[in-house]
PDB file of N, CA and C in Angstrom:
ATOM      1  N   MET A  24       0.825  -1.189   0.000  1.00 55.00           N
ATOM      2  CA  MET A  24       0.000   0.000   0.000  1.00 55.00           C
ATOM      3  C   MET A  24       0.867   1.251   0.000  1.00 55.00           C
ATOM      4  N   GLY A  25       1.961   1.221   0.723  1.00 54.00           N
ATOM      5  CA  GLY A  25       2.853   2.369   0.771  1.00 54.00           C
ATOM      6  C   GLY A  25       3.425   2.711  -0.591  1.00 54.00           C
ATOM      7  N   ASP A  26       3.671   1.680  -1.421  1.00 52.00           N
ATOM      8  CA  ASP A  26       4.202   1.918  -2.761  1.00 52.00           C
ATOM      9  C   ASP A  26       3.212   2.685  -3.632  1.00 52.00           C
ATOM     10  N   ILE A  27       1.929   2.415  -3.476  1.00 51.00           N
ATOM     11  CA  ILE A  27       0.906   3.102  -4.266  1.00 51.00           C
ATOM     12  C   ILE A  27       0.910   4.589  -3.955  1.00 51.00           C
ATOM     13  N   ASN A  28       1.027   4.945  -2.686  1.00 52.00           N
ATOM     14  CA  ASN A  28       1.039   6.355  -2.305  1.00 52.00           C
ATOM     15  C   ASN A  28       2.240   7.081  -2.900  1.00 52.00           C
ATOM     16  N   ARG A  29       3.367   6.430  -2.987  1.00 50.00           N
ATOM     17  CA  ARG A  29       4.553   7.062  -3.550  1.00 50.00           C
ATOM     18  C   ARG A  29       4.395   7.290  -5.053  1.00 50.00           C
ATOM     19  N   MET A  30       3.642   6.449  -5.721  1.00 48.00           N
ATOM     20  CA  MET A  30       3.490   6.550  -7.169  1.00 48.00           C
ATOM     21  C   MET A  30       2.446   7.580  -7.580  1.00 48.00           C
ATOM     22  N   GLU A  31       1.622   8.047  -6.654  1.00 50.00           N
ATOM     23  CA  GLU A  31       0.592   9.021  -7.000  1.00 50.00           C
ATOM     24  C   GLU A  31       1.182  10.305  -7.561  1.00 50.00           C
ATOM     25  N   GLY A  32       2.356  10.668  -7.138  1.00 49.00           N
ATOM     26  CA  GLY A  32       2.982  11.907  -7.587  1.00 49.00           C
ATOM     27  C   GLY A  32       3.578  11.815  -8.982  1.00 49.00           C
ATOM     28  N   LEU A  33       3.688  10.605  -9.514  1.00 47.00           N
ATOM     29  CA  LEU A  33       4.264  10.441 -10.845  1.00 47.00           C
ATOM     30  C   LEU A  33       3.234  10.770 -11.909  1.00 47.00           C
ATOM     31  N   VAL A  34       3.670  11.466 -12.927  1.00 47.00           N
ATOM     32  CA  VAL A  34       2.780  11.838 -14.025  1.00 47.00           C
ATOM     33  C   VAL A  34       3.346  11.236 -15.304  1.00 47.00           C
ATOM     34  N   ALA A  35       2.500  10.580 -16.060  1.00 48.00           N
ATOM     35  CA  ALA A  35       2.932  10.022 -17.344  1.00 48.00           C
ATOM     36  C   ALA A  35       3.207  11.169 -18.306  1.00 48.00           C
ATOM     37  N   ARG A  36       4.299  11.056 -19.044  1.00 46.00           N
ATOM     38  CA  ARG A  36       4.656  12.102 -19.999  1.00 46.00           C
ATOM     39  C   ARG A  36       4.041  11.794 -21.348  1.00 46.00           C
ATOM     40  N   ASN A  37       3.492  12.796 -21.940  1.00 45.00           N
ATOM     41  CA  ASN A  37       2.894  12.692 -23.259  1.00 45.00           C
ATOM     42  C   ASN A  37       3.974  13.012 -24.285  1.00 45.00           C
ATOM     43  N   GLU A  38       4.047  12.245 -25.380  1.00 44.00           N
ATOM     44  CA  GLU A  38       5.057  12.497 -26.407  1.00 44.00           C
ATOM     45  C   GLU A  38       4.943  13.895 -26.990  1.00 44.00           C
ATOM     46  N   GLU A  39       3.723  14.440 -27.072  1.00 48.00           N
ATOM     47  CA  GLU A  39       3.544  15.774 -27.636  1.00 48.00           C
ATOM     48  C   GLU A  39       4.160  16.839 -26.736  1.00 48.00           C
ATOM     49  N   GLU A  40       4.219  16.571 -25.447  1.00 45.00           N
ATOM     50  CA  GLU A  40       4.782  17.537 -24.514  1.00 45.00           C
ATOM     51  C   GLU A  40       6.291  17.413 -24.425  1.00 45.00           C
ATOM     52  N   ASP A  41       6.835  16.322 -24.902  1.00 43.00           N
ATOM     53  CA  ASP A  41       8.255  16.061 -24.797  1.00 43.00           C
ATOM     54  C   ASP A  41       8.999  16.824 -25.886  1.00 43.00           C
ATOM     55  N   PRO A  42       9.901  17.724 -25.502  1.00 47.00           N
ATOM     56  CA  PRO A  42      10.616  18.506 -26.507  1.00 47.00           C
ATOM     57  C   PRO A  42      11.642  17.682 -27.278  1.00 47.00           C
ATOM     58  N   ILE A  43      11.979  16.505 -26.784  1.00 48.00           N
ATOM     59  CA  ILE A  43      12.944  15.660 -27.467  1.00 48.00           C
ATOM     60  C   ILE A  43      12.222  14.864 -28.544  1.00 48.00           C
ATOM     61  N   LYS A  44      12.737  14.942 -29.738  1.00 47.00           N
ATOM     62  CA  LYS A  44      12.106  14.266 -30.869  1.00 47.00           C
ATOM     63  C   LYS A  44      12.465  12.786 -30.819  1.00 47.00           C
ATOM     64  N   ASN A  45      11.446  11.926 -30.708  1.00 45.00           N
ATOM     65  CA  ASN A  45      11.683  10.492 -30.636  1.00 45.00           C
ATOM     66  C   ASN A  45      11.645   9.825 -31.996  1.00 45.00           C
ATOM     67  N   ALA A  46      10.962  10.406 -32.940  1.00 61.00           N
ATOM     68  CA  ALA A  46      10.845   9.820 -34.273  1.00 61.00           C
ATOM     69  C   ALA A  46      11.079  10.908 -35.310  1.00 61.00           C
ATOM     70  N   HIS A  47      11.398  10.484 -36.511  1.00 73.00           N
ATOM     71  CA  HIS A  47      11.640  11.437 -37.589  1.00 73.00           C
ATOM     72  C   HIS A  47      10.317  11.899 -38.180  1.00 73.00           C
ATOM     73  N   ASP A  48      10.257  13.184 -38.514  1.00 89.00           N
ATOM     74  CA  ASP A  48       9.077  13.707 -39.201  1.00 89.00           C
ATOM     75  C   ASP A  48       9.134  13.251 -40.655  1.00 89.00           C
ATOM     76  N   GLN A  49       7.992  12.868 -41.182  1.00 93.00           N
ATOM     77  CA  GLN A  49       7.929  12.431 -42.574  1.00 93.00           C
ATOM     78  C   GLN A  49       6.752  13.105 -43.260  1.00 93.00           C
ATOM     79  N   TYR A  50       6.988  13.550 -44.487  1.00 96.00           N
ATOM     80  CA  TYR A  50       5.968  14.266 -45.246  1.00 96.00           C
ATOM     81  C   TYR A  50       5.762  13.609 -46.604  1.00 96.00           C
ATOM     82  N   ASN A  51       4.518  13.568 -47.041  1.00 97.00           N
ATOM     83  CA  ASN A  51       4.184  13.128 -48.393  1.00 97.00           C
ATOM     84  C   ASN A  51       4.294  14.351 -49.296  1.00 97.00           C
ATOM     85  N   VAL A  52       5.033  14.229 -50.386  1.00 97.00           N
ATOM     86  CA  VAL A  52       5.290  15.360 -51.272  1.00 97.00           C
ATOM     87  C   VAL A  52       4.450  15.217 -52.540  1.00 97.00           C
ATOM     88  N   TYR A  53       3.769  16.303 -52.892  1.00 97.00           N
ATOM     89  CA  TYR A  53       2.903  16.344 -54.072  1.00 97.00           C
ATOM     90  C   TYR A  53       3.302  17.514 -54.963  1.00 97.00           C
ATOM     91  N   VAL A  54       3.202  17.312 -56.267  1.00 97.00           N
ATOM     92  CA  VAL A  54       3.370  18.391 -57.239  1.00 97.00           C
ATOM     93  C   VAL A  54       2.069  18.468 -58.021  1.00 97.00           C
ATOM     94  N   ASN A  55       1.405  19.614 -57.923  1.00 96.00           N
ATOM     95  CA  ASN A  55       0.095  19.794 -58.570  1.00 96.00           C
ATOM     96  C   ASN A  55      -0.830  18.610 -58.281  1.00 96.00           C
ATOM     97  N   ASP A  56      -0.894  18.236 -57.014  1.00 95.00           N
ATOM     98  CA  ASP A  56      -1.752  17.148 -56.518  1.00 95.00           C
ATOM     99  C   ASP A  56      -1.343  15.753 -56.981  1.00 95.00           C
ATOM    100  N   GLU A  57      -0.167  15.613 -57.572  1.00 96.00           N
ATOM    101  CA  GLU A  57       0.357  14.297 -57.958  1.00 96.00           C
ATOM    102  C   GLU A  57       1.406  13.886 -56.928  1.00 96.00           C
ATOM    103  N   TYR A  58       1.229  12.707 -56.325  1.00 97.00           N
ATOM    104  CA  TYR A  58       2.177  12.205 -55.325  1.00 97.00           C
ATOM    105  C   TYR A  58       3.520  11.921 -55.990  1.00 97.00           C
ATOM    106  N   VAL A  59       4.605  12.420 -55.357  1.00 97.00           N
ATOM    107  CA  VAL A  59       5.949  12.227 -55.894  1.00 97.00           C
ATOM    108  C   VAL A  59       6.776  11.306 -55.003  1.00 97.00           C
ATOM    109  N   GLY A  60       6.637  11.437 -53.688  1.00 96.00           N
ATOM    110  CA  GLY A  60       7.423  10.615 -52.769  1.00 96.00           C
ATOM    111  C   GLY A  60       7.339  11.149 -51.358  1.00 96.00           C
ATOM    112  N   ASN A  61       8.186  10.602 -50.486  1.00 96.00           N
ATOM    113  CA  ASN A  61       8.223  11.001 -49.078  1.00 96.00           C
ATOM    114  C   ASN A  61       9.521  11.716 -48.762  1.00 96.00           C
ATOM    115  N   LYS A  62       9.436  12.686 -47.889  1.00 94.00           N
ATOM    116  CA  LYS A  62      10.614  13.382 -47.377  1.00 94.00           C
ATOM    117  C   LYS A  62      10.663  13.146 -45.882  1.00 94.00           C
ATOM    118  N   THR A  63      11.732  12.518 -45.425  1.00 93.00           N
ATOM    119  CA  THR A  63      11.932  12.279 -44.003  1.00 93.00           C
ATOM    120  C   THR A  63      12.959  13.272 -43.493  1.00 93.00           C
ATOM    121  N   LEU A  64      12.616  13.981 -42.442  1.00 91.00           N
ATOM    122  CA  LEU A  64      13.549  14.917 -41.822  1.00 91.00           C
ATOM    123  C   LEU A  64      14.322  14.145 -40.767  1.00 91.00           C
ATOM    124  N   VAL A  65      15.599  13.959 -41.016  1.00 89.00           N
ATOM    125  CA  VAL A  65      16.411  13.115 -40.151  1.00 89.00           C
ATOM    126  C   VAL A  65      17.047  13.913 -39.021  1.00 89.00           C
ATOM    127  N   THR A  66      17.494  15.131 -39.315  1.00 88.00           N
ATOM    128  CA  THR A  66      18.151  15.940 -38.294  1.00 88.00           C
ATOM    129  C   THR A  66      17.290  17.141 -37.925  1.00 88.00           C
ATOM    130  N   GLN A  67      17.615  17.761 -36.801  1.00 87.00           N
ATOM    131  CA  GLN A  67      16.866  18.939 -36.367  1.00 87.00           C
ATOM    132  C   GLN A  67      17.126  20.137 -37.266  1.00 87.00           C
ATOM    133  N   ASN A  68      18.201  20.097 -38.050  1.00 91.00           N
ATOM    134  CA  ASN A  68      18.529  21.201 -38.956  1.00 91.00           C
ATOM    135  C   ASN A  68      17.741  21.143 -40.251  1.00 91.00           C
ATOM    136  N   GLU A  69      17.102  20.024 -40.536  1.00 90.00           N
ATOM    137  CA  GLU A  69      16.327  19.885 -41.764  1.00 90.00           C
ATOM    138  C   GLU A  69      14.923  20.431 -41.572  1.00 90.00           C
ATOM    139  N   HIS A  70      14.393  21.003 -42.645  1.00 93.00           N
ATOM    140  CA  HIS A  70      13.034  21.543 -42.642  1.00 93.00           C
ATOM    141  C   HIS A  70      12.355  21.129 -43.937  1.00 93.00           C
ATOM    142  N   VAL A  71      11.052  21.013 -43.891  1.00 93.00           N
ATOM    143  CA  VAL A  71      10.324  20.602 -45.089  1.00 93.00           C
ATOM    144  C   VAL A  71      10.482  21.632 -46.213  1.00 93.00           C
ATOM    145  N   ASP A  72      10.701  22.885 -45.877  1.00 94.00           N
ATOM    146  CA  ASP A  72      10.904  23.924 -46.897  1.00 94.00           C
ATOM    147  C   ASP A  72      12.227  23.763 -47.648  1.00 94.00           C
ATOM    148  N   ASP A  73      13.100  22.867 -47.173  1.00 95.00           N
ATOM    149  CA  ASP A  73      14.337  22.585 -47.904  1.00 95.00           C
ATOM    150  C   ASP A  73      14.026  22.075 -49.308  1.00 95.00           C
ATOM    151  N   ILE A  74      12.868  21.441 -49.468  1.00 96.00           N
ATOM    152  CA  ILE A  74      12.468  20.919 -50.776  1.00 96.00           C
ATOM    153  C   ILE A  74      12.304  22.069 -51.766  1.00 96.00           C
ATOM    154  N   LYS A  75      11.566  23.087 -51.365  1.00 96.00           N
ATOM    155  CA  LYS A  75      11.344  24.245 -52.242  1.00 96.00           C
ATOM    156  C   LYS A  75      12.664  24.953 -52.531  1.00 96.00           C
ATOM    157  N   ASN A  76      13.497  25.116 -51.516  1.00 95.00           N
ATOM    158  CA  ASN A  76      14.792  25.763 -51.703  1.00 95.00           C
ATOM    159  C   ASN A  76      15.650  24.993 -52.708  1.00 95.00           C
ATOM    160  N   TYR A  77      15.612  23.673 -52.631  1.00 96.00           N
ATOM    161  CA  TYR A  77      16.372  22.844 -53.568  1.00 96.00           C
ATOM    162  C   TYR A  77      15.881  23.058 -54.999  1.00 96.00           C
ATOM    163  N   LEU A  78      14.567  23.073 -55.174  1.00 96.00           N
ATOM    164  CA  LEU A  78      14.008  23.288 -56.516  1.00 96.00           C
ATOM    165  C   LEU A  78      14.432  24.642 -57.076  1.00 96.00           C
ATOM    166  N   GLU A  79      14.421  25.663 -56.232  1.00 95.00           N
ATOM    167  CA  GLU A  79      14.833  26.995 -56.679  1.00 95.00           C
ATOM    168  C   GLU A  79      16.301  27.004 -57.083  1.00 95.00           C
ATOM    169  N   LYS A  80      17.145  26.264 -56.357  1.00 96.00           N
ATOM    170  CA  LYS A  80      18.561  26.166 -56.718  1.00 96.00           C
ATOM    171  C   LYS A  80      18.751  25.431 -58.040  1.00 96.00           C
ATOM    172  N   GLN A  81      17.774  24.600 -58.404  1.00 96.00           N
ATOM    173  CA  GLN A  81      17.825  23.875 -59.674  1.00 96.00           C
ATOM    174  C   GLN A  81      17.256  24.705 -60.824  1.00 96.00           C
ATOM    175  N   GLY A  82      16.876  25.952 -60.538  1.00 95.00           N
ATOM    176  CA  GLY A  82      16.392  26.848 -61.579  1.00 95.00           C
ATOM    177  C   GLY A  82      14.891  26.851 -61.773  1.00 95.00           C
ATOM    178  N   VAL A  83      14.171  26.209 -60.882  1.00 94.00           N
ATOM    179  CA  VAL A  83      12.711  26.190 -60.983  1.00 94.00           C
ATOM    180  C   VAL A  83      12.184  27.505 -60.409  1.00 94.00           C
ATOM    181  N   THR A  84      11.383  28.215 -61.201  1.00 89.00           N
ATOM    182  CA  THR A  84      10.823  29.491 -60.757  1.00 89.00           C
ATOM    183  C   THR A  84       9.306  29.399 -60.709  1.00 89.00           C
ATOM    184  N   ASN A  85       8.692  30.447 -60.198  1.00 90.00           N
ATOM    185  CA  ASN A  85       7.226  30.505 -60.079  1.00 90.00           C
ATOM    186  C   ASN A  85       6.664  29.274 -59.382  1.00 90.00           C
ATOM    187  N   ILE A  86       7.208  29.003 -58.233  1.00 94.00           N
ATOM    188  CA  ILE A  86       6.809  27.837 -57.456  1.00 94.00           C
ATOM    189  C   ILE A  86       6.207  28.309 -56.138  1.00 94.00           C
ATOM    190  N   SER A  87       5.191  27.623 -55.700  1.00 96.00           N
ATOM    191  CA  SER A  87       4.655  27.893 -54.368  1.00 96.00           C
ATOM    192  C   SER A  87       4.492  26.558 -53.662  1.00 96.00           C
ATOM    193  N   ALA A  88       4.549  26.608 -52.346  1.00 97.00           N
ATOM    194  CA  ALA A  88       4.444  25.376 -51.567  1.00 97.00           C
ATOM    195  C   ALA A  88       3.716  25.671 -50.270  1.00 97.00           C
ATOM    196  N   GLU A  89       2.974  24.675 -49.809  1.00 97.00           N
ATOM    197  CA  GLU A  89       2.282  24.811 -48.535  1.00 97.00           C
ATOM    198  C   GLU A  89       2.280  23.470 -47.829  1.00 97.00           C
ATOM    199  N   LEU A  90       2.277  23.536 -46.517  1.00 96.00           N
ATOM    200  CA  LEU A  90       2.219  22.344 -45.684  1.00 96.00           C
ATOM    201  C   LEU A  90       0.799  22.190 -45.170  1.00 96.00           C
ATOM    202  N   ASP A  91       0.215  21.030 -45.436  1.00 96.00           N
ATOM    203  CA  ASP A  91      -1.145  20.719 -44.997  1.00 96.00           C
ATOM    204  C   ASP A  91      -1.079  19.397 -44.239  1.00 96.00           C
ATOM    205  N   GLY A  92      -0.932  19.492 -42.924  1.00 95.00           N
ATOM    206  CA  GLY A  92      -0.739  18.285 -42.118  1.00 95.00           C
ATOM    207  C   GLY A  92       0.600  17.657 -42.465  1.00 95.00           C
ATOM    208  N   ASP A  93       0.585  16.409 -42.941  1.00 95.00           N
ATOM    209  CA  ASP A  93       1.831  15.764 -43.354  1.00 95.00           C
ATOM    210  C   ASP A  93       1.982  15.748 -44.877  1.00 95.00           C
ATOM    211  N   HIS A  94       1.208  16.588 -45.559  1.00 97.00           N
ATOM    212  CA  HIS A  94       1.299  16.711 -47.017  1.00 97.00           C
ATOM    213  C   HIS A  94       1.982  18.026 -47.368  1.00 97.00           C
ATOM    214  N   TYR A  95       3.070  17.938 -48.112  1.00 97.00           N
ATOM    215  CA  TYR A  95       3.765  19.122 -48.599  1.00 97.00           C
ATOM    216  C   TYR A  95       3.379  19.283 -50.058  1.00 97.00           C
ATOM    217  N   LYS A  96       2.585  20.306 -50.334  1.00 98.00           N
ATOM    218  CA  LYS A  96       1.991  20.500 -51.655  1.00 98.00           C
ATOM    219  C   LYS A  96       2.719  21.605 -52.410  1.00 98.00           C
ATOM    220  N   ILE A  97       3.274  21.220 -53.538  1.00 97.00           N
ATOM    221  CA  ILE A  97       3.996  22.154 -54.390  1.00 97.00           C
ATOM    222  C   ILE A  97       3.137  22.449 -55.612  1.00 97.00           C
ATOM    223  N   SER A  98       3.001  23.729 -55.919  1.00 97.00           N
ATOM    224  CA  SER A  98       2.259  24.147 -57.114  1.00 97.00           C
ATOM    225  C   SER A  98       3.241  24.762 -58.092  1.00 97.00           C
ATOM    226  N   ILE A  99       3.129  24.331 -59.337  1.00 93.00           N
ATOM    227  CA  ILE A  99       4.034  24.782 -60.384  1.00 93.00           C
ATOM    228  C   ILE A  99       3.248  24.845 -61.689  1.00 93.00           C
ATOM    229  N   GLU A 100       3.703  25.662 -62.628  1.00 85.00           N
ATOM    230  CA  GLU A 100       3.050  25.717 -63.933  1.00 85.00           C
ATOM    231  C   GLU A 100       3.124  24.344 -64.588  1.00 85.00           C
ATOM    232  N   ASN A 101       2.043  23.942 -65.241  1.00 76.00           N
ATOM    233  CA  ASN A 101       1.960  22.602 -65.825  1.00 76.00           C
ATOM    234  C   ASN A 101       3.104  22.271 -66.774  1.00 76.00           C
ATOM    235  N   GLY A 102       3.619  23.247 -67.489  1.00 87.00           N
ATOM    236  CA  GLY A 102       4.721  22.993 -68.410  1.00 87.00           C
ATOM    237  C   GLY A 102       5.983  22.523 -67.718  1.00 87.00           C
ATOM    238  N   GLU A 103       6.112  22.815 -66.448  1.00 91.00           N
ATOM    239  CA  GLU A 103       7.288  22.447 -65.671  1.00 91.00           C
ATOM    240  C   GLU A 103       7.053  21.212 -64.806  1.00 91.00           C
ATOM    241  N   GLN A 104       5.836  20.715 -64.760  1.00 93.00           N
ATOM    242  CA  GLN A 104       5.506  19.653 -63.810  1.00 93.00           C
ATOM    243  C   GLN A 104       6.377  18.407 -63.979  1.00 93.00           C
ATOM    244  N   GLN A 105       6.551  17.930 -65.186  1.00 94.00           N
ATOM    245  CA  GLN A 105       7.335  16.713 -65.397  1.00 94.00           C
ATOM    246  C   GLN A 105       8.777  16.917 -64.960  1.00 94.00           C
ATOM    247  N   ARG A 106       9.351  18.057 -65.305  1.00 94.00           N
ATOM    248  CA  ARG A 106      10.737  18.354 -64.914  1.00 94.00           C
ATOM    249  C   ARG A 106      10.866  18.395 -63.398  1.00 94.00           C
ATOM    250  N   VAL A 107       9.928  19.062 -62.740  1.00 96.00           N
ATOM    251  CA  VAL A 107       9.962  19.178 -61.281  1.00 96.00           C
ATOM    252  C   VAL A 107       9.803  17.802 -60.636  1.00 96.00           C
ATOM    253  N   GLU A 108       8.912  16.983 -61.159  1.00 95.00           N
ATOM    254  CA  GLU A 108       8.729  15.635 -60.613  1.00 95.00           C
ATOM    255  C   GLU A 108      10.002  14.808 -60.747  1.00 95.00           C
ATOM    256  N   GLU A 109      10.705  14.951 -61.869  1.00 96.00           N
ATOM    257  CA  GLU A 109      11.961  14.223 -62.064  1.00 96.00           C
ATOM    258  C   GLU A 109      13.029  14.697 -61.083  1.00 96.00           C
ATOM    259  N   ILE A 110      13.138  16.006 -60.913  1.00 96.00           N
ATOM    260  CA  ILE A 110      14.109  16.560 -59.965  1.00 96.00           C
ATOM    261  C   ILE A 110      13.801  16.061 -58.558  1.00 96.00           C
ATOM    262  N   LEU A 111      12.530  16.135 -58.175  1.00 96.00           N
ATOM    263  CA  LEU A 111      12.143  15.714 -56.828  1.00 96.00           C
ATOM    264  C   LEU A 111      12.307  14.218 -56.618  1.00 96.00           C
ATOM    265  N   SER A 112      12.020  13.441 -57.617  1.00 94.00           N
ATOM    266  CA  SER A 112      12.177  11.995 -57.498  1.00 94.00           C
ATOM    267  C   SER A 112      13.625  11.645 -57.157  1.00 94.00           C
ATOM    268  N   THR A 113      14.554  12.301 -57.834  1.00 95.00           N
ATOM    269  CA  THR A 113      15.976  12.091 -57.544  1.00 95.00           C
ATOM    270  C   THR A 113      16.323  12.615 -56.158  1.00 95.00           C
ATOM    271  N   TYR A 114      15.901  13.832 -55.854  1.00 95.00           N
ATOM    272  CA  TYR A 114      16.186  14.461 -54.559  1.00 95.00           C
ATOM    273  C   TYR A 114      15.677  13.606 -53.398  1.00 95.00           C
ATOM    274  N   LEU A 115      14.446  13.132 -53.498  1.00 94.00           N
ATOM    275  CA  LEU A 115      13.850  12.369 -52.405  1.00 94.00           C
ATOM    276  C   LEU A 115      14.487  10.992 -52.248  1.00 94.00           C
ATOM    277  N   SER A 116      15.053  10.455 -53.311  1.00 91.00           N
ATOM    278  CA  SER A 116      15.678   9.137 -53.209  1.00 91.00           C
ATOM    279  C   SER A 116      17.070   9.198 -52.592  1.00 91.00           C
ATOM    280  N   ILE A 117      17.732  10.362 -52.656  1.00 85.00           N
ATOM    281  CA  ILE A 117      19.087  10.470 -52.104  1.00 85.00           C
ATOM    282  C   ILE A 117      19.129  11.156 -50.751  1.00 85.00           C
ATOM    283  N   ARG A 118      18.060  11.748 -50.311  1.00 68.00           N
ATOM    284  CA  ARG A 118      18.068  12.493 -49.053  1.00 68.00           C
ATOM    285  C   ARG A 118      17.343  11.752 -47.984  1.00 68.00           C
TER     286      ARG A 118
END
């Protein structure tokens, strides 16, 4: 009985309250609503916006992106869609 009283003060920790990341964040990546692949953020220095920055470094312009839950949605002019999907397919497979 004494052990029960000592345990009353213990509070279970919720993963959402824990500032330490236990698992990697993963996002489904879409270009104009077409699924391209997954992006897993492995380190704390990585951000989902790194995808857009990479595309811009590859010369892709007039791009917009938004995060909707675990979906990272990229909008691009249709003429560039195939090129962007190819770039992202390679990027997501090596990162």
